[in-house]
C-alpha cells in the first residue's frame, strides 16, 4: 500500500475531535495530508496539537456544521490558508436518541435530522464551488447501515438522505473530475464519547431500546461483531485517495456483511 497517498493534498475532516473523525484525521496526517480539522468542540485543538507535534500542517476551524454558514467558513478558511481543497470527508452525525418512532417528539426528530443530514448537505454545497474551480476533488460522506434498522428512524432517514446526496452529486459532477462516495458504517466499537450526543442519562426504557439496536446490528452482521474505528478509517481513506480514482457514486457498506440499504 502507498503510505503517502495524501502527500501534498489539502484534506478537510469534519467531526475531527473524536471517534471516526479523529481516526481519519490521524491516518491522513500520517500519510502526508495537510489537514483542516473542523468541529464545534474545542477538543479538536488537542488532536491538532498532537498532529502538529508530529510535523503535520494543520488548520483548525471550530464551527457549527449544522448551518451553511458554518460549513462555508470551513472551506473559506481552508482555501485562504492552503489555497485549495482536494479531499472533503463529512463525518458529523450520530443518533441522539434510541427509541421506537412513536416515542419521538417533534423537536427530537428535527434535532436528529439537523445533526445527521445537514452537516453533510451543507458540507457538500460549501466545497463544490472550490472543487469545480480547481478542476476536481474527492468527497467522502459518512453514512450508515442504519438506513435499515430499529429504534432510530429519524437517524435512518437522515442517513438515507446522505446516500441520495452522494449518488446524485456524483452524477452531476463526474464530468468535472469530482468523485463523490460514501461509507455506510456498521456498528463500531469506540471509546466513550468525550462529549455525549445526549447529555441526559438513559431511562430504563431507553436502555432496553438501545440494547435492541445492538442486538439487531450484531444479528444483521454476518461476522457477528462490531467493527473497529481502524476498519472504518481504512475504507474511508481508500475512497478518498487516488487509489479509488475510477470509483464514484458508490456507497460502500463497512458492516461485516450487513449492507443496510447501501448496496
Coordinates of C-alpha atoms in Angstrom, one line a residue, residues 99-101 144-157 212-213 216-217 220 258 260-261:
X99 CA -36.5 4.7 20.9
X100 CA -39.3 3.4 18.7
X101 CA -40.5 6.1 16.3
X144 CA -24.6 4.2 8.0
X145 CA -26.0 0.7 7.5
X146 CA -28.7 2.0 10.0
X147 CA -30.7 3.1 6.9
X148 CA -32.3 -0.3 7.7
X149 CA -32.6 -0.7 11.5
X150 CA -34.7 -0.4 14.6
X151 CA -35.3 2.4 17.2
X152 CA -33.7 5.3 15.3
X153 CA -35.9 6.1 12.4
X154 CA -35.1 9.9 12.2
X155 CA -31.4 9.0 12.0
X156 CA -32.1 6.3 9.4
X157 CA -33.9 9.0 7.4
X212 CA -32.4 -3.8 20.8
X213 CA -30.3 -1.7 18.4
X216 CA -30.3 -6.2 15.8
X217 CA -27.0 -4.8 14.5
X220 CA -27.7 -8.5 10.8
X258 CA -24.6 -6.1 6.8
X260 CA -28.1 -1.9 5.2
X261 CA -29.6 -0.1 2.2

